[in-house]
Short mmCIF file of C-alpha atoms in Angstrom, two decimals:
data_model
loop_
_atom_site.label_atom_id
_atom_site.label_comp_id
_atom_site.label_asym_id
_atom_site.label_seq_id
_atom_site.Cartn_x
_atom_site.Cartn_y
_atom_site.Cartn_z
CA MET A 1 -93.34 -113.22 117.02
CA SER A 2 -95.01 -110.12 115.62
CA GLN A 3 -94.48 -106.83 117.41
CA SER A 4 -97.26 -104.34 118.05
CA VAL A 5 -96.39 -100.81 116.95
CA ILE A 6 -98.44 -97.71 117.62
CA ALA A 7 -97.44 -94.64 115.63
CA PHE A 8 -98.58 -91.05 115.96
CA THR A 9 -97.66 -88.69 113.12
CA ASP A 10 -98.14 -85.01 112.35
CA GLY A 11 -96.86 -82.24 110.11
CA ALA A 12 -96.72 -78.49 110.46
CA CYS A 13 -95.99 -75.58 108.15
CA SER A 14 -95.68 -71.86 108.73
CA GLY A 15 -97.12 -70.48 105.54
CA ASN A 16 -98.17 -72.95 102.89
CA PRO A 17 -95.62 -73.22 101.37
CA GLY A 18 -93.12 -72.12 103.94
CA PRO A 19 -90.87 -73.50 106.66
CA GLY A 20 -92.20 -76.82 107.92
CA GLY A 21 -91.56 -79.79 110.10
CA TRP A 22 -92.90 -83.19 110.99
CA GLY A 23 -93.02 -85.23 114.18
CA ALA A 24 -93.64 -88.90 114.88
CA ILE A 25 -93.81 -91.23 117.85
CA LEU A 26 -93.39 -95.00 117.83
CA LEU A 27 -94.57 -97.06 120.79
CA VAL A 28 -93.31 -100.64 120.43
CA ASP A 29 -95.13 -103.38 122.36
CA GLU A 30 -96.32 -100.69 124.80
CA GLU A 31 -92.79 -100.80 126.26
CA LYS A 32 -90.39 -98.65 124.21
CA VAL A 33 -90.92 -95.13 122.88
CA PHE A 34 -89.04 -93.47 120.04
CA GLU A 35 -89.63 -89.90 118.85
CA PHE A 36 -88.53 -88.55 115.48
CA GLY A 37 -88.78 -85.30 113.58
CA ALA A 38 -87.20 -83.06 110.98
CA GLY A 39 -87.53 -79.57 109.55
CA TYR A 40 -87.42 -78.09 106.05
CA ASN A 41 -87.01 -74.53 104.80
CA GLN A 42 -89.60 -74.65 102.01
CA THR A 43 -92.42 -77.17 102.08
CA THR A 44 -96.18 -77.59 102.54
CA ASN A 45 -98.31 -78.97 105.33
CA ASN A 46 -99.41 -81.94 103.19
CA GLN A 47 -95.78 -82.76 102.37
CA MET A 48 -94.95 -82.76 106.08
CA GLU A 49 -97.95 -84.95 106.95
CA LEU A 50 -96.85 -87.45 104.29
CA SER A 51 -93.18 -87.27 105.30
CA SER A 52 -93.93 -88.23 108.89
CA VAL A 53 -95.74 -91.41 107.84
CA ILE A 54 -93.14 -92.28 105.18
CA PHE A 55 -90.37 -91.96 107.77
CA ILE A 56 -92.19 -94.32 110.14
CA LEU A 57 -92.81 -96.87 107.40
CA LYS A 58 -89.12 -96.76 106.41
CA GLU A 59 -88.13 -97.30 110.06
CA LEU A 60 -90.36 -100.37 110.24
CA LYS A 61 -89.49 -101.80 106.80
CA GLY A 62 -88.64 -105.48 107.02
CA LYS A 63 -89.79 -105.84 110.61
CA ASN A 64 -92.54 -108.29 111.52
CA CYS A 65 -95.13 -106.02 113.11
CA LYS A 66 -98.71 -104.85 113.15
CA ILE A 67 -98.85 -101.07 112.83
CA SER A 68 -101.60 -98.75 114.08
CA ILE A 69 -101.10 -95.26 112.67
CA TYR A 70 -102.86 -92.33 114.34
CA THR A 71 -103.01 -89.08 112.37
CA ASP A 72 -105.16 -85.98 112.11
CA SER A 73 -104.62 -85.89 108.34
CA THR A 74 -107.60 -87.06 106.30
CA TYR A 75 -105.41 -86.34 103.26
CA VAL A 76 -102.94 -89.04 104.36
CA ILE A 77 -105.58 -91.57 105.37
CA ASN A 78 -107.71 -91.17 102.24
CA GLY A 79 -104.63 -91.15 100.03
CA ALA A 80 -103.12 -94.26 101.61
CA THR A 81 -106.33 -96.28 101.81
CA LYS A 82 -108.13 -95.18 98.64
CA TRP A 83 -106.64 -92.68 96.23
CA MET A 84 -103.07 -93.92 95.67
CA TRP A 85 -104.26 -97.31 94.42
CA GLY A 86 -106.16 -95.66 91.57
CA TRP A 87 -103.41 -93.12 90.95
CA SER A 88 -100.87 -95.92 90.54
CA ARG A 89 -103.10 -97.62 87.93
CA ASN A 90 -103.54 -94.25 86.15
CA ASN A 91 -99.82 -93.51 85.88
CA TRP A 92 -100.05 -91.06 88.82
CA LEU A 93 -102.74 -88.94 87.22
CA THR A 94 -105.96 -87.84 88.91
CA SER A 95 -109.36 -88.69 87.47
CA GLU A 96 -109.20 -85.25 85.78
CA LYS A 97 -105.92 -86.37 84.10
CA ASN A 98 -103.77 -83.95 86.14
CA GLU A 99 -100.53 -85.04 87.77
CA VAL A 100 -101.07 -86.05 91.40
CA SER A 101 -99.91 -83.39 93.87
CA ASN A 102 -96.89 -84.56 95.85
CA LYS A 103 -96.48 -87.42 93.38
CA GLU A 104 -92.97 -88.40 94.52
CA LEU A 105 -94.08 -88.71 98.15
CA TRP A 106 -97.17 -90.71 97.18
CA GLN A 107 -95.00 -93.03 95.10
CA GLN A 108 -92.76 -93.61 98.12
CA MET A 109 -95.81 -94.26 100.28
CA TYR A 110 -97.17 -96.70 97.72
CA GLN A 111 -93.88 -98.66 97.61
CA LEU A 112 -93.74 -98.85 101.41
CA VAL A 113 -97.42 -99.67 102.02
CA THR A 114 -98.00 -102.21 99.24
CA PRO A 115 -96.12 -105.17 100.80
CA ILE A 116 -97.59 -104.57 104.29
CA ARG A 117 -101.02 -103.17 103.46
CA THR A 118 -102.85 -105.74 105.60
CA GLN A 119 -100.58 -105.07 108.60
CA ILE A 120 -101.53 -101.37 108.87
CA THR A 121 -104.54 -99.91 110.62
CA TRP A 122 -105.19 -96.23 109.84
CA ASN A 123 -106.82 -94.21 112.63
CA TYR A 124 -108.14 -90.68 112.35
CA VAL A 125 -107.92 -88.44 115.43
CA ARG A 126 -108.93 -84.80 115.48
CA GLY A 127 -106.03 -82.43 115.87
CA HIS A 128 -105.72 -80.01 118.79
CA THR A 129 -108.27 -81.83 120.95
CA GLY A 130 -106.00 -83.06 123.73
CA VAL A 131 -105.02 -86.43 122.23
CA VAL A 132 -101.62 -86.73 123.92
CA GLY A 133 -99.76 -88.52 121.10
CA ASN A 134 -101.10 -86.13 118.48
CA GLU A 135 -100.34 -83.08 120.62
CA ARG A 136 -96.75 -84.24 121.21
CA CYS A 137 -96.21 -84.85 117.47
CA ASP A 138 -97.57 -81.39 116.74
CA GLU A 139 -95.19 -79.91 119.33
CA ILE A 140 -92.23 -81.66 117.64
CA ALA A 141 -93.36 -80.66 114.13
CA VAL A 142 -93.93 -77.01 115.06
CA ALA A 143 -90.54 -76.77 116.80
CA PHE A 144 -88.75 -78.13 113.73
CA SER A 145 -90.74 -75.77 111.48
CA LYS A 146 -89.34 -72.88 113.55
CA GLY A 147 -85.77 -74.12 113.12
CA GLU A 148 -85.59 -75.44 116.69
CA SER A 149 -84.26 -78.85 117.72
CA PRO A 150 -86.62 -80.27 120.34
CA TYR A 151 -85.50 -83.08 122.62
CA LEU A 152 -86.58 -86.38 121.09
CA TYR A 153 -87.17 -89.19 123.57
CA LYS A 154 -85.90 -92.73 123.12
CA THR A 155 -86.86 -94.43 126.34
CA SER A 156 -89.01 -97.01 128.06
CA TYR A 157 -92.69 -96.15 128.20
CA ASP A 158 -92.66 -95.98 132.00
CA GLN A 159 -90.00 -93.21 131.77
CA TYR A 160 -91.77 -91.29 128.99
CA PRO A 161 -93.32 -88.02 130.24
CA HIS A 162 -96.23 -88.06 127.72
CA GLN A 163 -98.80 -90.68 128.62
CA ILE A 164 -100.20 -91.66 125.21
CA LEU A 165 -102.00 -94.71 126.62
CA PRO A 166 -104.84 -95.43 126.74
CA LEU A 167 -105.23 -94.84 123.02
CA PRO A 168 -107.87 -92.46 121.77
CA LYS A 169 -110.94 -93.83 120.09
CA PRO A 170 -110.44 -93.21 116.37
CA GLU A 171 -113.16 -91.16 114.72
CA PRO A 172 -114.69 -92.03 111.39
CA ILE A 173 -113.64 -89.53 108.74
CA ILE A 174 -117.31 -89.13 107.80
CA ALA A 175 -117.82 -87.32 111.13
CA LEU A 176 -115.45 -84.62 109.90
CA LEU A 177 -117.43 -84.28 106.67
CA ARG A 178 -120.65 -83.83 108.65
CA ASP A 179 -118.99 -81.03 110.63
CA VAL A 180 -117.83 -79.32 107.43
CA LEU A 181 -121.09 -79.74 105.56
CA GLY A 182 -123.30 -78.92 108.54
#
């Protein structure tokens, strides 16, 4: 039987580049919660956003599950659902014939996503708007970026202090573009 997995991911960086961290939450079958995170001395925000998703996909590799990923990173969503497929055909070059930024991370993402592409749903949520799962991932990522070691929960959902259910309604990425373009 297929498991249902909800994942929240986020990255943080103090300076860009600078010290960074990522945070992730897995909610399995709405029963078990697992938090993860790590910190790095010299990185970028985009690298941390990618690293959080890559970690989750590695954790779930070989498991029979449907995955709903919630992130505030349009870079990750667009890259995973659109750009990396063309980049892989173009030998990891952009349409301008430049090497893809963060190529090694995108190659890892490509290898992990390709066999399970139809099992993943990508959901955009705005950052810093009170979405509990996103806020908790940000808290984890920021702590790791500061060299701290936050407590990472591995518990049943009914014992978890951050009520990430009900899930937020994902926003279309086009809404963000309207906000930017006016």
